[in-house]
Amino acid sequence: MEKTELIGLSKDELAAQIEAIGEKPFRAKQLWQWIYYRGETDFEKMSNLSKDLRAKLAEHFTITRPKIVTEQISSDKTHKWLLEFADGQRIETVYIPEEDRGAVCISTQVGCAVGCRFCHTGSQKITRNLTAGEIVSQFMVARDAYGEWPSPTSETRYLSNIVVMGMGEPLHNPDNVIKALKILSDGEGIAISKRRITLSTSGIAPKIPLVATELGVKLAISLHAPNDEKRSQIMPINDRFCIDEVLKACQKYQDVMGFSRMITFEYLMLKDFNDSPEDAKELIALMKKYKLGAKFNLIPFNPWPGCNYQPSSNNKVHAFSRMLEAAGYEAPIRVARGQDILAACGQLKSKNQ
Ligand code: SF4
C-alpha cells in the first residue's frame, strides 16, 4: 500500500485522511500541531497519541522533508539549500538574515516559463509545478536548520518572513501556492503572519486579484521598466500582460486590501537601459496615472555567467532613488545578498551550476 504524504494537506484534507483510517477528526488537530507547530517528522515521538495510533499513522502516512543536496552559507550569512524531491527534481531555497530576523525565499516551480532575460532561473526551462507540500517543506527545512521548533512567538523568531520570490512564477501555479501559504500562515502551526508574507509576480494580471481575495498577503510586482517597449525587451511576459493590465490588476488588489497596503514594485537597475532620469520621470508618471499606493525596491543587478546586462553605477542608482523619493515614493536600494554563493535575486538555478 502506498503511504500518503501529510505535508501539504489542508486541514480538511488531513481530517478526511484521519477519518478514512477510522479515527476521530480531533486527532487531525493534534497531528497538525505535531507537524506544523512542533516540526515533528517521527510518529513515534508524538507523545500524546497512543502507541497503537502512532503505529497506525506510520503504517498509512509519511511526513517527509526534501533531501538536502547541498547547503551553502555566504560571507554575509545568507544560507542557500539545493533541495531534491522524491522524483529527483531540484530547486533552491534561500534564507536572508537581517540583524534579529530574516526572510526565507521559497520557490514555486522547477525552472520558470516566464523567461525574463536578466534572470538566471529563467534560462532554465520549466519542468513542473511544485506541490503545496513541496512549497511548505522548503520553509520547514529552513526551520529545522535554525532549530525554530516549536513555532517561536513572532517577536523571537529569526525566520520571521516569507518571500515567494525564488524559482518560478507563483501565479503560474496559483492553486498550490495558495494552499501552501494558507498552511504556512495558519495560527495553529507555523503561524507566519500574512503581513510578513510577500508574493512576488512577474505580472500574471488575471491572477493578481487572488493575492488579495484568497490570501491577503503582500504583493510585489517585478516591473523593471517604465514602459511596454522596454519591459517587453527584458520580460517577454509583457507581450501577454502589458503594464496597463498589470497595474489595473494592482488596483483591484488595493480595492480589496486598501490603499495603505502598499504594493512593492521591484525595479532592477540595468546600466544604460532603464536607469536614466527620463526613465524615473516616466515611472513616476505611471504611478500617478494609476493612483496606486506604491513603493519601489531598487535592485542592483547581480550579473551571472553568460548574462547580457550590466549593473548601473552606484551614482545612477542613488540619483534614481532620490527622484522617486522626491515624488513621494519610498525607494530603498536593496543591499545585494549572498552574491558569493549565487543566492541573490534572479540567480537561483538548480542545474548546470
Ligand atoms: S525573474 Fe522570476 S518570473 Fe522572471 S524568469 Fe526569473 S524566476 Fe521566472
Coordinates of C-alpha atoms and ligand atoms in Angstrom, one line a residue:
M1 CA 0.0 0.0 0.0
E2 CA 1.3 3.4 -0.9
K3 CA 1.6 5.7 2.0
T4 CA 0.0 9.2 1.9
E5 CA 2.3 12.2 2.4
L6 CA 0.8 14.5 5.0
I7 CA 2.8 17.7 4.4
G8 CA 0.8 19.9 2.1
L9 CA -2.7 18.6 3.0
S10 CA -5.2 21.3 4.1
K11 CA -6.8 20.9 7.5
D12 CA -9.9 19.5 5.9
E13 CA -7.9 17.0 3.8
L14 CA -5.9 15.9 6.9
A15 CA -9.2 15.4 8.8
A16 CA -10.6 13.3 5.9
Q17 CA -7.4 11.1 5.9
I18 CA -7.7 10.6 9.6
E19 CA -11.3 9.6 9.4
A20 CA -10.5 7.3 6.5
I21 CA -8.4 5.2 8.8
G22 CA -11.2 5.1 11.4
E23 CA -10.0 7.8 13.8
K24 CA -11.9 10.7 15.3
P25 CA -11.4 14.1 13.5
F26 CA -9.9 15.8 16.6
R27 CA -6.9 13.6 16.1
A28 CA -6.2 15.6 12.9
K29 CA -5.9 18.7 15.1
Q30 CA -3.3 17.0 17.3
L31 CA -1.4 15.8 14.2
W32 CA -1.5 19.2 12.6
Q33 CA 0.2 20.7 15.7
W34 CA 2.8 18.0 15.8
I35 CA 3.6 18.5 12.1
Y36 CA 3.5 22.3 11.9
Y37 CA 3.8 23.6 15.4
R38 CA 6.4 21.2 16.7
G39 CA 8.0 20.2 13.3
E40 CA 8.0 16.5 14.2
T41 CA 8.6 14.0 11.5
D42 CA 8.6 10.8 13.5
F43 CA 5.2 9.5 14.5
E44 CA 6.8 7.5 17.3
K45 CA 7.7 10.7 19.1
M46 CA 4.1 12.1 19.1
S47 CA 3.8 11.5 22.8
N48 CA 0.2 12.5 23.4
L49 CA -1.0 9.9 20.9
S50 CA -1.4 6.3 22.0
K51 CA 1.1 3.7 20.9
D52 CA -1.5 2.0 18.7
L53 CA -2.4 5.2 17.0
R54 CA 1.3 6.1 16.4
A55 CA 1.8 2.7 14.7
K56 CA -1.3 3.1 12.6
L57 CA -0.3 6.5 11.4
A58 CA 3.2 5.2 10.5
E59 CA 1.5 2.4 8.6
H60 CA -0.5 4.8 6.4
F61 CA 1.3 8.1 6.3
T62 CA 4.6 9.8 5.8
I63 CA 6.0 13.2 6.9
T64 CA 8.8 14.0 4.6
R65 CA 11.4 16.7 4.1
P66 CA 13.0 17.1 0.8
K67 CA 16.6 15.8 0.6
I68 CA 19.3 18.5 1.2
V69 CA 21.7 18.0 -1.7
T70 CA 24.0 20.9 -0.9
E71 CA 23.9 23.8 1.6
Q72 CA 26.0 26.9 1.4
I73 CA 26.4 29.9 3.7
S74 CA 27.7 33.1 2.2
S75 CA 30.1 35.5 3.8
D76 CA 27.1 37.7 4.8
K77 CA 25.3 34.6 6.3
T78 CA 22.8 34.2 3.5
H79 CA 22.0 30.5 3.5
K80 CA 21.1 28.6 0.4
W81 CA 19.9 25.0 0.1
L82 CA 19.7 22.9 -3.0
L83 CA 16.8 20.6 -2.3
E84 CA 15.7 17.4 -4.1
F85 CA 12.2 16.0 -4.1
A86 CA 11.1 12.4 -4.4
D87 CA 11.2 12.4 -8.3
G88 CA 14.7 13.8 -8.3
Q89 CA 13.7 17.3 -9.3
R90 CA 15.7 20.1 -7.6
I91 CA 15.1 23.6 -6.5
E92 CA 16.8 26.2 -4.4
T93 CA 15.6 27.9 -1.2
V94 CA 17.4 30.8 0.5
Y95 CA 17.4 32.3 3.9
I96 CA 18.3 36.0 4.0
P97 CA 19.1 37.0 7.6
E98 CA 18.9 40.6 9.0
E99 CA 20.1 41.5 12.4
D100 CA 17.4 39.8 14.5
R101 CA 15.1 38.3 11.9
G102 CA 15.1 37.3 8.3
A103 CA 13.2 36.1 5.3
V104 CA 13.0 32.7 3.7
C105 CA 12.8 32.9 -0.1
I106 CA 10.8 30.0 -1.4
S107 CA 10.5 28.5 -4.9
T108 CA 7.2 27.5 -6.6
Q109 CA 8.3 25.8 -9.7
V110 CA 11.2 23.7 -11.1
G111 CA 12.5 26.2 -13.6
C112 CA 10.3 29.0 -14.9
A113 CA 8.3 29.6 -18.1
V114 CA 8.4 33.4 -18.0
G115 CA 12.0 33.7 -19.3
C116 CA 12.9 37.1 -18.1
R117 CA 16.1 37.9 -19.9
F118 CA 18.0 39.1 -16.8
C119 CA 17.2 36.1 -14.8
H120 CA 19.4 33.0 -14.2
T121 CA 16.4 30.9 -13.2
G122 CA 14.6 32.0 -16.3
S123 CA 17.3 30.5 -18.5
Q124 CA 16.3 27.1 -17.1
K125 CA 13.1 25.9 -18.8
I126 CA 10.1 25.0 -16.8
T127 CA 10.0 21.3 -15.8
R128 CA 7.0 21.2 -13.4
N129 CA 5.0 23.0 -10.7
L130 CA 5.8 22.3 -7.1
T131 CA 3.1 20.8 -5.0
A132 CA 1.8 22.6 -1.9
G133 CA 3.7 20.2 0.2
E134 CA 6.9 20.8 -1.7
I135 CA 6.5 24.6 -1.2
V136 CA 5.7 24.3 2.5
S137 CA 8.5 21.9 3.2
Q138 CA 11.1 24.4 2.0
F139 CA 10.3 26.6 4.9
M140 CA 10.3 23.6 7.2
V141 CA 13.9 22.7 6.1
A142 CA 15.0 26.2 7.0
R143 CA 13.3 26.0 10.4
D144 CA 15.0 22.6 11.0
A145 CA 18.3 24.3 10.3
Y146 CA 17.7 27.1 12.8
G147 CA 16.0 25.0 15.4
E148 CA 12.8 27.1 15.3
W149 CA 10.5 24.3 16.6
P150 CA 8.1 24.5 18.3
S151 CA 7.0 27.7 16.5
P152 CA 8.5 30.6 18.4
T153 CA 6.5 33.7 19.1
S154 CA 6.6 36.2 16.2
E155 CA 8.8 38.5 18.2
T156 CA 11.5 35.9 18.9
R157 CA 11.9 34.1 15.7
Y158 CA 14.7 34.5 13.2
L159 CA 12.8 33.1 10.3
S160 CA 10.2 35.8 10.5
N161 CA 9.2 36.5 6.9
I162 CA 8.5 34.6 3.7
V163 CA 9.1 35.9 0.3
V164 CA 7.6 33.9 -2.6
M165 CA 10.3 35.1 -4.9
G166 CA 12.5 32.1 -5.6
M167 CA 12.5 29.9 -8.7
G168 CA 9.3 30.0 -10.7
E169 CA 6.3 32.3 -11.3
P170 CA 4.0 31.7 -8.3
L171 CA 0.9 32.8 -10.3
H172 CA 1.6 30.1 -12.9
N173 CA 1.0 27.7 -10.0
P174 CA -1.7 29.5 -8.1
D175 CA -3.6 26.6 -6.6
N176 CA -0.6 25.0 -4.9
V177 CA 0.8 28.4 -3.9
I178 CA -2.5 29.5 -2.3
K179 CA -2.8 26.2 -0.5
A180 CA 0.8 26.3 0.7
L181 CA 0.6 29.9 2.0
K182 CA -2.6 29.1 3.9
I183 CA -0.7 26.3 5.7
L184 CA 2.3 28.5 6.4
S185 CA 0.2 31.3 7.8
D186 CA -2.1 29.0 9.9
G187 CA -2.1 30.2 13.5
E188 CA -2.1 26.7 15.0
G189 CA 1.1 25.7 13.1
I190 CA 3.9 27.6 11.5
A191 CA 2.0 30.8 12.0
I192 CA 3.8 33.3 9.8
S193 CA 1.5 36.4 9.8
K194 CA 0.1 37.3 6.4
R195 CA 1.7 40.7 6.8
R196 CA 5.0 39.0 6.8
I197 CA 4.5 37.1 3.6
T198 CA 5.1 38.7 0.2
L199 CA 4.1 37.1 -3.1
S200 CA 6.2 38.5 -6.0
T201 CA 4.9 38.1 -9.5
S202 CA 6.2 39.0 -13.0
G203 CA 2.6 40.3 -13.6
I204 CA 0.2 37.5 -14.5
A205 CA -2.6 40.1 -14.5
P206 CA -5.8 37.9 -14.3
K207 CA -4.5 36.1 -11.2
I208 CA -3.2 39.1 -9.3
P209 CA -6.5 39.8 -7.5
L210 CA -6.3 36.3 -6.0
V211 CA -3.4 37.5 -3.9
A212 CA -6.0 39.8 -2.1
T213 CA -9.1 37.7 -2.2
E214 CA -7.7 34.3 -1.5
L215 CA -4.7 35.1 0.6
G216 CA -4.4 38.7 1.9
V217 CA -0.7 38.7 1.8
K218 CA 1.6 41.4 0.5
L219 CA 2.1 41.9 -3.2
A220 CA 5.3 42.7 -5.2
I221 CA 5.4 43.2 -8.9
S222 CA 8.5 42.8 -11.0
L223 CA 8.2 45.9 -13.1
H224 CA 11.8 46.6 -14.1
A225 CA 10.9 49.2 -16.8
P226 CA 8.8 52.3 -17.2
N227 CA 7.1 51.5 -20.5
D228 CA 5.9 48.5 -22.5
E229 CA 8.6 48.8 -25.2
K230 CA 11.4 48.4 -22.7
R231 CA 9.7 46.0 -20.5
S232 CA 8.9 43.6 -23.4
Q233 CA 12.6 43.6 -24.2
I234 CA 13.6 42.1 -20.9
M235 CA 10.3 40.4 -19.9
P236 CA 8.6 38.6 -22.8
I237 CA 5.5 38.1 -20.5
N238 CA 4.8 41.8 -21.1
D239 CA 3.5 40.8 -24.5
R240 CA 0.8 38.7 -22.8
F241 CA 0.0 41.1 -20.0
C242 CA 1.1 44.7 -20.7
I243 CA 1.8 47.3 -18.0
D244 CA -1.7 48.7 -18.2
E245 CA -3.3 45.3 -17.5
V246 CA -0.9 44.6 -14.7
L247 CA -1.5 48.0 -13.0
K248 CA -5.2 47.7 -13.4
A249 CA -5.0 44.3 -11.6
C250 CA -2.9 46.0 -8.9
Q251 CA -5.8 48.5 -8.5
K252 CA -8.1 45.5 -7.9
Y253 CA -5.7 44.2 -5.2
Q254 CA -5.8 47.5 -3.5
D255 CA -9.6 47.8 -3.8
V256 CA -9.7 44.7 -1.5
M257 CA -6.7 45.3 0.7
G258 CA -6.9 49.0 1.0
F259 CA -4.7 51.8 -0.4
S260 CA -2.4 51.7 2.6
R261 CA -1.3 48.1 1.8
M262 CA 1.5 49.3 -0.4
I263 CA 2.4 47.3 -3.4
T264 CA 6.2 47.0 -3.9
F265 CA 7.4 47.5 -7.4
E266 CA 10.7 45.7 -8.0
Y267 CA 13.0 47.6 -10.3
L268 CA 16.2 46.1 -11.4
M269 CA 18.8 48.7 -12.2
L270 CA 20.3 47.9 -15.6
K271 CA 23.1 50.0 -17.0
D272 CA 22.0 52.3 -19.8
F273 CA 18.7 50.5 -20.2
N274 CA 16.3 51.7 -17.5
D275 CA 18.3 53.9 -15.2
S276 CA 18.2 57.4 -16.6
P277 CA 16.3 60.4 -15.1
E278 CA 13.8 60.2 -18.0
D279 CA 13.1 56.6 -17.0
A280 CA 12.5 57.7 -13.4
K281 CA 10.1 60.5 -14.6
E282 CA 8.2 58.0 -16.8
L283 CA 7.9 55.7 -13.8
I284 CA 6.6 58.4 -11.6
A285 CA 4.0 59.5 -14.2
L286 CA 2.9 55.8 -14.5
M287 CA 2.3 55.6 -10.7
K288 CA 0.4 58.9 -10.6
K289 CA -1.8 57.8 -13.5
Y290 CA -3.0 54.6 -11.8
K291 CA -3.1 56.2 -8.3
L292 CA -1.5 53.2 -6.6
G293 CA -0.2 53.0 -3.1
A294 CA 3.2 52.1 -4.2
K295 CA 6.8 51.8 -3.1
F296 CA 9.8 50.8 -5.0
N297 CA 12.6 48.4 -4.4
L298 CA 15.6 49.3 -6.5
I299 CA 17.7 46.2 -7.1
P300 CA 21.3 46.4 -8.0
F301 CA 21.8 43.8 -10.8
N302 CA 23.8 40.7 -9.9
P303 CA 25.4 39.5 -13.1
W304 CA 25.7 35.8 -13.6
P305 CA 27.9 33.9 -16.1
G306 CA 26.6 34.4 -19.6
C307 CA 24.1 37.2 -19.0
N308 CA 23.8 40.2 -21.3
Y309 CA 23.3 43.0 -18.9
Q310 CA 25.5 45.1 -16.6
P311 CA 24.7 46.8 -13.3
S312 CA 24.0 50.5 -13.2
S313 CA 26.6 52.6 -11.4
N314 CA 26.1 53.5 -7.8
N315 CA 25.7 57.1 -8.6
K316 CA 22.9 56.4 -11.1
V317 CA 21.1 54.1 -8.7
H318 CA 21.2 56.7 -5.9
A319 CA 20.1 59.5 -8.3
F320 CA 17.2 57.3 -9.4
S321 CA 16.2 56.6 -5.9
R322 CA 16.3 60.3 -5.0
M323 CA 14.0 61.2 -7.8
L324 CA 11.4 58.6 -6.8
E325 CA 11.6 59.7 -3.2
A326 CA 11.2 63.4 -4.1
A327 CA 7.9 62.4 -5.9
G328 CA 6.7 60.8 -2.6
Y329 CA 7.6 57.1 -3.2
E330 CA 9.8 55.1 -0.9
A331 CA 12.6 53.8 -3.0
P332 CA 15.2 52.0 -0.9
I333 CA 18.2 50.4 -2.7
R334 CA 18.3 46.7 -1.9
V335 CA 21.6 45.5 -0.5
A336 CA 22.7 42.6 -2.6
R337 CA 22.9 39.5 -0.5
G338 CA 24.6 36.1 -0.9
Q339 CA 26.3 37.1 -4.1
D340 CA 29.3 34.8 -3.5
I341 CA 27.1 31.8 -3.5
L342 CA 24.7 32.9 -6.3
A343 CA 21.8 33.2 -3.9
A344 CA 20.7 36.7 -4.8
C345 CA 17.6 37.7 -6.6
G346 CA 17.4 36.1 -10.1
Q347 CA 20.4 34.0 -9.6
L348 CA 18.8 30.7 -8.4
K349 CA 19.2 27.7 -10.6
S350 CA 19.1 24.0 -9.9
K351 CA 21.0 22.6 -12.9
N352 CA 24.3 23.1 -14.6
Q353 CA 25.8 25.1 -11.8
Ligands
SF4_1 S1 12.5 36.7 -12.6 FE1 11.0 35.3 -11.7 S2 9.4 35.2 -13.3 FE2 11.2 36.0 -14.3 S3 12.3 34.2 -15.2 FE3 13.2 34.6 -13.2 S4 12.0 33.2 -11.8 FE4 10.8 33.5 -13.7

